[in-house]
Amino acid sequence: MAYAETPTVVSSAGDRYSISENENGGILTSLYPKSRFVEAGANSYVVDGLDVIYFGKDCDAFHKVFGKGTFGWANGGFLATFESGAEIGFPRQDLPWEHLTKCRL
């Protein structure tokens, strides 16, 4: 029995994400759990779990640790930039959602 391989993309940090979408845009979910350190001085903490990045129809992005942001693509790949200052890039890969290609870097 043959199985279809689930399409994925790989971040510049080497993490592989599965590709899905909903009525609001695109979603990338890490295949494996990640640990994200949240710097807050004496109250710093770690968030563990699957990494999920939302890409909205209005070129907006959201990540549960990094918060709100924006995203765009160019010939060199696509990038989500968050208000927290964090960035998650996907170099040398096409944006996986045709209906979101209006979002340019």
PDB file of C-alpha atoms in Angstrom:
ATOM      1  CA  MET A   1       0.000   0.000   0.000  1.00  0.00           C
ATOM      2  CA  ALA A   2       1.431   3.409  -0.961  1.00  0.00           C
ATOM      3  CA  TYR A   3       1.066   6.422   1.290  1.00  0.00           C
ATOM      4  CA  ALA A   4       1.053  10.018   0.127  1.00  0.00           C
ATOM      5  CA  GLU A   5       3.711  12.097   1.802  1.00  0.00           C
ATOM      6  CA  THR A   6       2.354  15.077   3.733  1.00  0.00           C
ATOM      7  CA  PRO A   7       3.739  18.315   2.270  1.00  0.00           C
ATOM      8  CA  THR A   8       6.127  20.144   4.592  1.00  0.00           C
ATOM      9  CA  VAL A   9       8.417  23.168   4.723  1.00  0.00           C
ATOM     10  CA  VAL A  10      11.628  23.610   6.734  1.00  0.00           C
ATOM     11  CA  SER A  11      12.473  26.731   8.743  1.00  0.00           C
ATOM     12  CA  SER A  12      15.883  28.387   8.730  1.00  0.00           C
ATOM     13  CA  ALA A  13      16.340  26.850  12.214  1.00  0.00           C
ATOM     14  CA  GLY A  14      15.916  23.362  10.725  1.00  0.00           C
ATOM     15  CA  ASP A  15      12.411  22.630  12.014  1.00  0.00           C
ATOM     16  CA  ARG A  16       9.986  20.831   9.708  1.00  0.00           C
ATOM     17  CA  TYR A  17       6.353  22.037   9.584  1.00  0.00           C
ATOM     18  CA  SER A  18       3.244  20.425   8.111  1.00  0.00           C
ATOM     19  CA  ILE A  19       1.077  22.607   5.875  1.00  0.00           C
ATOM     20  CA  SER A  20      -2.668  23.100   6.320  1.00  0.00           C
ATOM     21  CA  GLU A  21      -5.230  25.841   5.906  1.00  0.00           C
ATOM     22  CA  ASN A  22      -8.590  27.044   7.148  1.00  0.00           C
ATOM     23  CA  GLU A  23     -11.065  29.766   6.136  1.00  0.00           C
ATOM     24  CA  ASN A  24      -8.769  32.454   7.615  1.00  0.00           C
ATOM     25  CA  GLY A  25      -5.544  31.503   5.811  1.00  0.00           C
ATOM     26  CA  GLY A  26      -2.656  29.090   6.216  1.00  0.00           C
ATOM     27  CA  ILE A  27      -1.275  27.153   9.175  1.00  0.00           C
ATOM     28  CA  LEU A  28       2.157  25.628   9.758  1.00  0.00           C
ATOM     29  CA  THR A  29       2.486  23.090  12.594  1.00  0.00           C
ATOM     30  CA  SER A  30       5.851  21.680  13.639  1.00  0.00           C
ATOM     31  CA  LEU A  31       6.155  17.928  13.253  1.00  0.00           C
ATOM     32  CA  TYR A  32       7.970  17.698  16.588  1.00  0.00           C
ATOM     33  CA  PRO A  33       7.590  19.621  19.864  1.00  0.00           C
ATOM     34  CA  LYS A  34       9.784  22.662  20.444  1.00  0.00           C
ATOM     35  CA  SER A  35      10.859  24.508  23.546  1.00  0.00           C
ATOM     36  CA  ARG A  36      10.629  28.312  23.335  1.00  0.00           C
ATOM     37  CA  PHE A  37      12.345  30.407  26.012  1.00  0.00           C
ATOM     38  CA  VAL A  38      10.371  33.515  26.951  1.00  0.00           C
ATOM     39  CA  GLU A  39      12.635  36.198  28.407  1.00  0.00           C
ATOM     40  CA  ALA A  40      10.918  38.074  31.230  1.00  0.00           C
ATOM     41  CA  GLY A  41      13.737  38.799  33.679  1.00  0.00           C
ATOM     42  CA  ALA A  42      13.167  36.959  36.960  1.00  0.00           C
ATOM     43  CA  ASN A  43       9.860  35.669  35.565  1.00  0.00           C
ATOM     44  CA  SER A  44      11.346  34.014  32.449  1.00  0.00           C
ATOM     45  CA  TYR A  45       9.847  30.684  31.473  1.00  0.00           C
ATOM     46  CA  VAL A  46       9.818  27.962  28.820  1.00  0.00           C
ATOM     47  CA  VAL A  47       6.857  27.041  26.621  1.00  0.00           C
ATOM     48  CA  ASP A  48       6.939  23.432  25.356  1.00  0.00           C
ATOM     49  CA  GLY A  49       4.801  21.893  22.641  1.00  0.00           C
ATOM     50  CA  LEU A  50       4.108  21.881  18.948  1.00  0.00           C
ATOM     51  CA  ASP A  51       4.961  25.158  17.248  1.00  0.00           C
ATOM     52  CA  VAL A  52       1.972  26.593  15.341  1.00  0.00           C
ATOM     53  CA  ILE A  53       2.178  29.642  13.072  1.00  0.00           C
ATOM     54  CA  TYR A  54      -0.945  31.187  11.563  1.00  0.00           C
ATOM     55  CA  PHE A  55      -0.780  33.133   8.285  1.00  0.00           C
ATOM     56  CA  GLY A  56      -3.858  35.298   7.667  1.00  0.00           C
ATOM     57  CA  LYS A  57      -5.537  36.559   4.491  1.00  0.00           C
ATOM     58  CA  ASP A  58      -4.538  40.147   5.330  1.00  0.00           C
ATOM     59  CA  CYS A  59      -0.818  39.289   5.497  1.00  0.00           C
ATOM     60  CA  ASP A  60      -1.057  39.012   9.281  1.00  0.00           C
ATOM     61  CA  ALA A  61       0.658  36.300  11.309  1.00  0.00           C
ATOM     62  CA  PHE A  62       0.209  34.902  14.815  1.00  0.00           C
ATOM     63  CA  HIS A  63       2.270  32.674  17.112  1.00  0.00           C
ATOM     64  CA  LYS A  64       1.212  31.812  20.688  1.00  0.00           C
ATOM     65  CA  VAL A  65       4.611  32.784  22.126  1.00  0.00           C
ATOM     66  CA  PHE A  66       5.661  35.613  19.780  1.00  0.00           C
ATOM     67  CA  GLY A  67       2.215  37.188  19.383  1.00  0.00           C
ATOM     68  CA  LYS A  68       0.928  39.166  16.413  1.00  0.00           C
ATOM     69  CA  GLY A  69       2.957  39.922  13.329  1.00  0.00           C
ATOM     70  CA  THR A  70       3.032  40.010   9.556  1.00  0.00           C
ATOM     71  CA  PHE A  71       4.364  37.778   6.806  1.00  0.00           C
ATOM     72  CA  GLY A  72       5.391  38.002   3.198  1.00  0.00           C
ATOM     73  CA  TRP A  73       7.232  36.176   0.483  1.00  0.00           C
ATOM     74  CA  ALA A  74       9.765  36.922  -2.249  1.00  0.00           C
ATOM     75  CA  ASN A  75      11.931  34.854  -4.575  1.00  0.00           C
ATOM     76  CA  GLY A  76      14.175  33.949  -1.633  1.00  0.00           C
ATOM     77  CA  GLY A  77      11.432  32.353   0.476  1.00  0.00           C
ATOM     78  CA  PHE A  78       8.866  33.532   3.009  1.00  0.00           C
ATOM     79  CA  LEU A  79       9.153  35.106   6.441  1.00  0.00           C
ATOM     80  CA  ALA A  80       6.947  35.783   9.476  1.00  0.00           C
ATOM     81  CA  THR A  81       8.004  38.787  11.578  1.00  0.00           C
ATOM     82  CA  PHE A  82       6.408  39.313  14.990  1.00  0.00           C
ATOM     83  CA  GLU A  83       5.879  42.436  17.117  1.00  0.00           C
ATOM     84  CA  SER A  84       8.012  40.765  19.807  1.00  0.00           C
ATOM     85  CA  GLY A  85      11.002  41.021  17.445  1.00  0.00           C
ATOM     86  CA  ALA A  86      11.087  37.303  16.642  1.00  0.00           C
ATOM     87  CA  GLU A  87      11.270  36.067  13.046  1.00  0.00           C
ATOM     88  CA  ILE A  88      10.663  32.635  11.576  1.00  0.00           C
ATOM     89  CA  GLY A  89      11.942  32.245   8.035  1.00  0.00           C
ATOM     90  CA  PHE A  90      11.553  29.596   5.375  1.00  0.00           C
ATOM     91  CA  PRO A  91      14.381  30.237   2.895  1.00  0.00           C
ATOM     92  CA  ARG A  92      14.366  29.028  -0.713  1.00  0.00           C
ATOM     93  CA  GLN A  93      10.802  27.689  -0.465  1.00  0.00           C
ATOM     94  CA  ASP A  94       7.600  28.865  -2.078  1.00  0.00           C
ATOM     95  CA  LEU A  95       4.718  30.118   0.012  1.00  0.00           C
ATOM     96  CA  PRO A  96       2.530  26.986   0.218  1.00  0.00           C
ATOM     97  CA  TRP A  97      -0.818  28.795  -0.177  1.00  0.00           C
ATOM     98  CA  GLU A  98      -1.557  30.225  -3.616  1.00  0.00           C
ATOM     99  CA  HIS A  99      -4.337  32.482  -2.284  1.00  0.00           C
ATOM    100  CA  LEU A 100      -1.870  34.297   0.031  1.00  0.00           C
ATOM    101  CA  THR A 101       0.693  35.273  -2.609  1.00  0.00           C
ATOM    102  CA  LYS A 102      -0.443  38.924  -2.501  1.00  0.00           C
ATOM    103  CA  CYS A 103       1.640  39.193   0.695  1.00  0.00           C
ATOM    104  CA  ARG A 104       5.027  40.336  -0.607  1.00  0.00           C
ATOM    105  CA  LEU A 105       8.209  41.202   1.275  1.00  0.00           C
TER     106      LEU A 105
END
